[in-house]
């Protein structure tokens, strides 16, 4: 089992450090075992960026490799743009696009439950992101909510994928020769979302990224996974318990109360062979058919949009109901509350499920606000700087609780 690296945490650098002579460090906004993340600003244009720093004396330097993966993936939708990589004041430094909150941040903001509509809107994008990464001959190997970030500004509805420190080429990019099947591999990634084969020590391939993604979907819908919170004397024993639980919980039990499409997806990803190319179109279409049957609208009104809408305007509606515009919104809110009380068995516990299904609040009805500027108290960071990037250990213990 690979453990976190103790000597790679970067001492807080002075804000006087200027990266590439044009990116000024502002403040620390994230950290991990491979380095720390800082908010930076282009002193020429004033544009904010994310700066990841790694001590050049790290036993296992990772940042240069990660920058090369970003270069290989450059140009893809939802792939942050690599602006600069190099050595600065005893640090390996990487400058990339600044992004918004992670899906884990937003999940906590929405009281740890996403509606079917939001999950499918996200999954449609995420399947496409993984398809692109795989088409470039890489697998991610750490698919989890912390590594999916929403954009900011005009890209506020776009999901981006970050943290390619554990990514690996699964085939030769020219000959497309697949890497060989191997066993007895250490667990790479986050145990909570790792595929069963990853737990068993099998070399990862495309199928494992997608199995992990289905676990993420189920996590969003149920609020947790059955193998969370397991206790053990040692880390190895804990991961063994997670594996045992993951292998004994049947798909039927894991997906109980959820639409059949999710159990079909999980079974499909588990049926893939090591070198199989997943049918990404089939996976997206399966979810889209459910989306259409429920008469959802592809309007990018995510659950956090509704929560923020209520935060901004709920109090105003209560204090001034005489305004016709406010009265109209109040009527919509009443409809939403009534619709929430009428949920089928598969919808129980899903906050805002009914009103998102009916599409009662349309994008055009929501005032022009930047809904990515959320107060995400779980991270202790507000606004656009909330977890712009995640530097994670090979196995992140905190994500297995």
Coordinates of C-alpha atoms in Angstrom, one line a residue, residues 10-382:
X10 CA 5.5 23.0 0.8
X11 CA 6.3 25.7 3.4
X12 CA 4.1 28.7 3.0
X13 CA 6.0 30.9 0.5
X14 CA 6.1 34.6 0.8
X15 CA 3.6 36.5 -1.3
X16 CA 6.7 38.3 -2.8
X17 CA 7.4 35.2 -4.9
X18 CA 6.5 35.9 -8.5
X19 CA 6.1 32.9 -10.8
X20 CA 7.5 33.2 -14.3
X21 CA 7.9 36.9 -13.6
X22 CA 4.2 37.6 -14.0
X23 CA 2.1 35.4 -11.6
X24 CA 1.9 36.8 -8.1
X25 CA 1.0 34.5 -5.3
X26 CA -2.0 35.8 -3.2
X27 CA -3.0 33.2 -0.7
X28 CA -3.1 29.5 0.0
X29 CA -6.4 27.9 -1.1
X30 CA -5.7 24.2 -0.9
X31 CA -3.2 21.5 0.0
X32 CA -2.4 17.8 -0.3
X33 CA 0.5 15.4 0.2
X34 CA 2.1 16.4 -3.1
X35 CA 2.1 20.1 -2.6
X36 CA 0.0 23.2 -1.9
X37 CA -2.3 25.3 -4.1
X38 CA -2.4 29.0 -4.2
X39 CA -4.5 31.7 -5.6
X40 CA -2.4 33.8 -8.0
X41 CA -2.9 36.7 -10.3
X42 CA -1.4 37.7 -13.6
X43 CA 0.2 41.1 -12.7
X44 CA -0.1 42.2 -16.4
X45 CA -3.7 41.3 -17.1
X46 CA -5.1 41.0 -13.6
X47 CA -6.5 37.5 -14.3
X48 CA -6.7 35.1 -11.4
X49 CA -5.1 31.7 -11.8
X50 CA -4.3 28.6 -9.7
X51 CA -0.7 27.9 -8.8
X52 CA 0.4 24.5 -7.6
X53 CA 3.8 24.3 -5.8
X54 CA 5.9 21.3 -4.9
X55 CA 9.2 21.3 -3.0
X56 CA 12.0 20.4 -5.4
X57 CA 13.5 18.2 -2.7
X58 CA 10.5 15.9 -2.6
X59 CA 11.4 12.2 -2.6
X60 CA 8.8 11.5 -5.2
X61 CA 8.4 14.6 -7.4
X62 CA 5.1 14.5 -9.2
X63 CA 4.3 17.9 -10.6
X64 CA 6.4 17.8 -13.7
X65 CA 4.8 14.5 -14.7
X66 CA 1.3 16.0 -14.1
X67 CA 2.2 19.1 -16.2
X68 CA 3.1 16.7 -19.1
X69 CA -0.3 15.0 -18.8
X70 CA -2.0 18.4 -19.0
X71 CA 0.0 19.1 -22.1
X72 CA -1.0 15.8 -23.7
X73 CA -4.7 16.5 -22.9
X74 CA -4.5 20.2 -24.0
X75 CA -7.5 21.5 -25.9
X76 CA -10.1 19.2 -24.4
X77 CA -13.4 20.6 -23.0
X78 CA -13.2 20.5 -19.3
X79 CA -9.4 20.2 -19.1
X80 CA -7.7 23.1 -17.4
X81 CA -5.3 25.0 -19.5
X82 CA -1.6 24.7 -18.5
X83 CA -0.2 28.2 -18.5
X84 CA 3.3 27.5 -17.2
X85 CA 5.5 24.9 -15.5
X86 CA 9.0 25.4 -14.2
X87 CA 11.3 25.9 -11.2
X88 CA 10.9 29.0 -9.1
X89 CA 12.6 29.7 -5.7
X90 CA 13.2 26.0 -4.9
X91 CA 9.7 25.0 -6.0
X92 CA 8.3 23.1 -8.9
X93 CA 5.5 25.4 -10.0
X94 CA 2.5 24.8 -12.2
X95 CA 0.1 27.5 -13.3
X96 CA -3.4 26.5 -14.5
X97 CA -6.9 27.9 -14.9
X98 CA -8.7 29.0 -11.8
X99 CA -11.9 27.0 -11.4
X100 CA -14.9 27.0 -9.1
X101 CA -16.0 24.7 -6.3
X102 CA -15.6 20.9 -6.5
X103 CA -18.6 18.6 -6.7
X104 CA -17.8 17.5 -3.1
X105 CA -18.1 21.1 -2.0
X106 CA -21.4 21.5 -3.8
X107 CA -22.6 18.2 -2.5
X108 CA -22.1 19.5 1.1
X109 CA -23.7 22.8 0.2
X110 CA -26.8 20.9 -1.0
X111 CA -27.1 19.0 2.3
X112 CA -25.3 15.9 0.9
X113 CA -28.0 14.8 -1.6
X114 CA -28.3 15.5 -5.3
X115 CA -31.4 15.0 -7.4
X116 CA -31.6 12.6 -10.3
X117 CA -31.6 15.6 -12.7
X118 CA -28.4 17.1 -11.3
X119 CA -26.7 13.7 -11.2
X120 CA -27.6 13.0 -14.9
X121 CA -26.6 16.5 -16.0
X122 CA -23.2 15.9 -14.3
X123 CA -22.8 12.3 -15.5
X124 CA -23.4 13.2 -19.1
X125 CA -20.5 15.6 -19.0
X126 CA -18.3 13.3 -16.9
X127 CA -18.7 10.3 -19.2
X128 CA -17.6 12.6 -22.0
X129 CA -14.6 13.9 -20.1
X130 CA -13.4 10.4 -19.4
X131 CA -14.0 9.4 -23.0
X132 CA -11.7 12.2 -24.1
X133 CA -9.0 11.4 -21.5
X134 CA -9.2 7.7 -22.6
X135 CA -9.0 8.8 -26.3
X136 CA -5.8 10.5 -25.5
X137 CA -4.5 7.1 -24.2
X138 CA -4.6 8.0 -20.5
X139 CA -6.7 6.7 -17.6
X140 CA -7.3 9.0 -14.6
X141 CA -7.1 6.4 -11.7
X142 CA -8.6 8.8 -9.1
X143 CA -12.2 9.4 -10.1
X144 CA -13.9 11.1 -7.2
X145 CA -16.1 14.2 -6.5
X146 CA -13.1 16.3 -5.2
X147 CA -11.4 16.0 -8.6
X148 CA -14.4 17.4 -10.6
X149 CA -14.7 21.2 -10.5
X150 CA -17.3 23.5 -11.9
X151 CA -16.1 26.4 -13.9
X152 CA -16.6 30.1 -13.2
X153 CA -18.1 32.9 -15.2
X154 CA -19.4 31.9 -18.6
X155 CA -18.1 28.4 -18.0
X156 CA -20.1 28.1 -14.8
X157 CA -22.1 25.1 -16.0
X158 CA -19.1 23.2 -17.3
X159 CA -17.5 20.4 -15.3
X160 CA -13.7 20.1 -15.4
X161 CA -11.4 17.2 -14.4
X162 CA -8.3 17.9 -12.3
X163 CA -5.5 16.1 -10.5
X164 CA -3.7 14.0 -13.1
X165 CA -0.8 13.1 -10.8
X166 CA -2.0 9.5 -10.7
X167 CA -3.0 9.3 -14.4
X168 CA -1.3 6.7 -16.5
X169 CA -1.0 5.8 -20.1
X170 CA -2.9 2.6 -20.7
X171 CA -1.7 2.2 -24.3
X172 CA 0.9 3.4 -26.7
X173 CA -0.4 6.7 -28.2
X174 CA 0.9 5.8 -31.7
X175 CA 0.4 2.0 -32.0
X176 CA -2.5 1.8 -29.5
X177 CA -0.9 -1.3 -28.0
X178 CA -2.6 -1.8 -24.6
X179 CA -0.5 -2.3 -21.5
X180 CA -0.4 -5.9 -20.3
X181 CA -2.7 -7.4 -17.7
X182 CA -1.0 -7.5 -14.3
X183 CA -1.9 -8.5 -10.8
X184 CA -0.5 -7.8 -7.3
X185 CA -0.6 -4.0 -7.8
X186 CA -0.9 -1.6 -4.9
X187 CA -4.2 0.3 -4.6
X188 CA -3.9 3.6 -6.5
X189 CA -6.6 6.1 -6.0
X190 CA -9.2 6.6 -3.3
X191 CA -10.5 3.4 -1.7
X192 CA -14.1 4.7 -1.4
X193 CA -14.6 4.9 -5.1
X194 CA -12.0 2.3 -6.3
X195 CA -13.2 -0.5 -8.6
X196 CA -13.4 -4.0 -7.2
X197 CA -10.6 -5.1 -9.5
X198 CA -8.4 -2.2 -8.2
X199 CA -8.9 -3.6 -4.7
X200 CA -8.0 -7.0 -5.9
X201 CA -4.6 -5.7 -7.2
X202 CA -5.4 -5.8 -10.9
X203 CA -3.8 -3.3 -13.2
X204 CA -6.3 -0.5 -13.9
X205 CA -7.7 0.2 -17.4
X206 CA -10.6 2.3 -18.8
X207 CA -13.2 0.1 -17.2
X208 CA -12.0 1.1 -13.7
X209 CA -12.5 4.8 -14.3
X210 CA -16.1 4.2 -15.3
X211 CA -16.9 1.8 -12.4
X212 CA -15.6 4.5 -10.1
X213 CA -17.8 7.1 -11.8
X214 CA -20.9 5.0 -11.2
X215 CA -20.0 4.7 -7.5
X216 CA -19.8 8.6 -7.5
X217 CA -23.3 8.8 -9.0
X218 CA -24.7 6.4 -6.4
X219 CA -22.9 8.4 -3.7
X220 CA -24.5 11.6 -4.9
X221 CA -28.0 10.0 -5.0
X222 CA -27.8 8.1 -1.7
X223 CA -25.7 10.5 0.4
X224 CA -23.1 7.8 1.2
X225 CA -21.9 4.4 0.2
X226 CA -22.2 1.2 2.4
X227 CA -18.5 0.9 2.9
X228 CA -18.0 4.3 4.4
X229 CA -17.1 4.6 8.1
X230 CA -15.6 1.2 8.5
X231 CA -13.1 1.0 11.4
X232 CA -9.9 -1.1 11.6
X233 CA -6.7 -1.2 13.5
X234 CA -4.5 -0.5 10.5
X235 CA -4.8 1.2 7.2
X236 CA -4.4 -2.1 5.3
X237 CA -7.1 -3.8 7.4
X238 CA -9.3 -0.8 6.7
X239 CA -8.9 -1.1 3.0
X240 CA -9.4 -4.9 3.2
X241 CA -12.7 -4.3 5.0
X242 CA -13.8 -1.8 2.3
X243 CA -12.9 -4.3 -0.4
X244 CA -14.8 -7.1 1.5
X245 CA -17.9 -4.9 1.9
X246 CA -17.8 -3.7 -1.7
X247 CA -17.6 -7.3 -3.0
X248 CA -20.4 -8.6 -0.8
X249 CA -22.9 -5.8 -1.3
X250 CA -24.8 -6.8 -4.4
X251 CA -25.7 -4.3 -7.2
X252 CA -29.4 -4.9 -6.3
X253 CA -28.8 -3.8 -2.7
X254 CA -26.5 -0.9 -3.6
X255 CA -29.0 0.5 -6.1
X256 CA -32.2 -0.3 -4.1
X257 CA -34.8 2.5 -4.6
X258 CA -32.9 4.0 -7.5
X259 CA -34.0 3.9 -11.1
X260 CA -33.0 0.7 -12.9
X261 CA -30.6 2.6 -15.2
X262 CA -28.0 2.9 -12.4
X263 CA -27.8 -0.8 -11.7
X264 CA -27.6 -1.5 -15.4
X265 CA -24.7 1.0 -15.6
X266 CA -22.8 -0.6 -12.7
X267 CA -23.3 -4.1 -14.0
X268 CA -22.1 -2.9 -17.5
X269 CA -18.9 -1.4 -16.2
X270 CA -18.2 -4.5 -14.1
X271 CA -18.7 -6.7 -17.2
X272 CA -16.0 -5.0 -19.2
X273 CA -12.8 -6.9 -19.9
X274 CA -9.4 -5.5 -19.2
X275 CA -8.7 -4.2 -22.7
X276 CA -12.3 -3.4 -23.7
X277 CA -13.2 0.0 -25.1
X278 CA -16.3 1.1 -23.1
X279 CA -19.4 2.1 -25.0
X280 CA -19.6 5.7 -23.8
X281 CA -22.5 6.5 -26.1
X282 CA -24.5 3.6 -24.6
X283 CA -23.8 4.9 -21.1
X284 CA -24.9 8.4 -21.9
X285 CA -27.9 7.3 -23.9
X286 CA -29.1 5.1 -21.0
X287 CA -29.2 8.1 -18.7
X288 CA -30.6 10.4 -21.3
X289 CA -33.6 8.1 -22.0
X290 CA -34.5 8.3 -18.2
X291 CA -33.9 12.0 -18.3
X292 CA -36.4 12.4 -21.2
X293 CA -39.0 10.1 -19.6
X294 CA -39.0 12.2 -16.5
X295 CA -39.4 15.3 -18.6
X296 CA -36.4 17.0 -17.2
X297 CA -35.0 20.0 -19.0
X298 CA -31.4 20.4 -20.1
X299 CA -31.3 23.9 -18.7
X300 CA -28.3 23.5 -16.4
X301 CA -30.4 24.4 -13.3
X302 CA -28.4 22.3 -10.8
X303 CA -29.5 21.7 -7.3
X304 CA -27.0 24.3 -6.0
X305 CA -28.6 26.9 -8.3
X306 CA -31.9 26.4 -6.5
X307 CA -30.3 26.5 -3.1
X308 CA -28.5 29.7 -3.9
X309 CA -31.6 31.2 -5.4
X310 CA -33.5 30.5 -2.2
X311 CA -30.7 32.0 -0.1
X312 CA -30.6 35.2 -2.1
X313 CA -34.4 35.8 -2.5
X314 CA -36.2 33.8 0.2
X315 CA -36.0 36.5 2.9
X316 CA -36.9 39.2 0.5
X317 CA -40.0 37.3 -0.6
X318 CA -41.2 36.9 3.0
X319 CA -40.8 40.6 3.8
X320 CA -42.3 42.1 0.7
X321 CA -45.0 40.0 -0.9
X322 CA -46.8 43.0 -2.5
X323 CA -44.4 43.2 -5.4
X324 CA -45.8 41.3 -8.4
X325 CA -42.5 40.0 -9.4
X326 CA -41.8 38.7 -5.9
X327 CA -45.3 37.3 -5.6
X328 CA -44.7 35.3 -8.7
X329 CA -41.5 33.8 -7.3
X330 CA -43.3 33.1 -4.0
X331 CA -46.0 31.2 -6.0
X332 CA -43.2 29.2 -7.7
X333 CA -41.7 28.4 -4.3
X334 CA -45.0 27.2 -3.0
X335 CA -45.4 24.9 -6.0
X336 CA -41.9 23.5 -5.3
X337 CA -42.7 22.8 -1.7
X338 CA -45.9 21.0 -2.6
X339 CA -44.2 19.0 -5.2
X340 CA -41.5 17.9 -2.7
X341 CA -44.1 16.2 -0.6
X342 CA -45.2 13.9 -3.4
X343 CA -42.3 11.6 -4.1
X344 CA -42.2 8.0 -5.2
X345 CA -40.2 5.3 -3.4
X346 CA -37.2 5.8 -5.6
X347 CA -37.2 9.5 -4.8
X348 CA -37.4 9.5 -1.0
X349 CA -34.8 11.6 0.7
X350 CA -33.9 13.5 -2.4
X351 CA -34.2 17.2 -1.6
X352 CA -35.7 19.2 -4.4
X353 CA -36.3 16.1 -6.5
X354 CA -39.8 16.9 -7.6
X355 CA -39.3 20.6 -8.5
X356 CA -36.2 19.8 -10.5
X357 CA -38.2 17.1 -12.4
X358 CA -41.0 19.5 -13.3
X359 CA -38.5 22.2 -14.3
X360 CA -40.6 24.9 -12.6
X361 CA -37.7 27.2 -12.3
X362 CA -36.1 27.9 -15.6
X363 CA -32.7 29.4 -16.3
X364 CA -34.4 32.5 -17.7
X365 CA -36.3 33.0 -14.4
X366 CA -33.1 33.1 -12.4
X367 CA -31.5 36.6 -12.0
X368 CA -28.1 37.1 -13.5
X369 CA -26.0 35.9 -10.5
X370 CA -22.8 34.0 -10.4
X371 CA -24.0 30.9 -8.6
X372 CA -20.5 29.6 -8.4
X373 CA -19.6 32.1 -5.7
X374 CA -21.0 29.9 -2.9
X375 CA -20.2 30.2 0.7
X376 CA -18.6 26.8 1.1
X377 CA -17.9 26.7 4.8
X378 CA -16.8 23.0 4.7
X379 CA -13.6 24.1 3.1
X380 CA -13.3 27.4 4.9
X381 CA -13.0 29.2 1.6
X382 CA -15.5 31.5 0.0

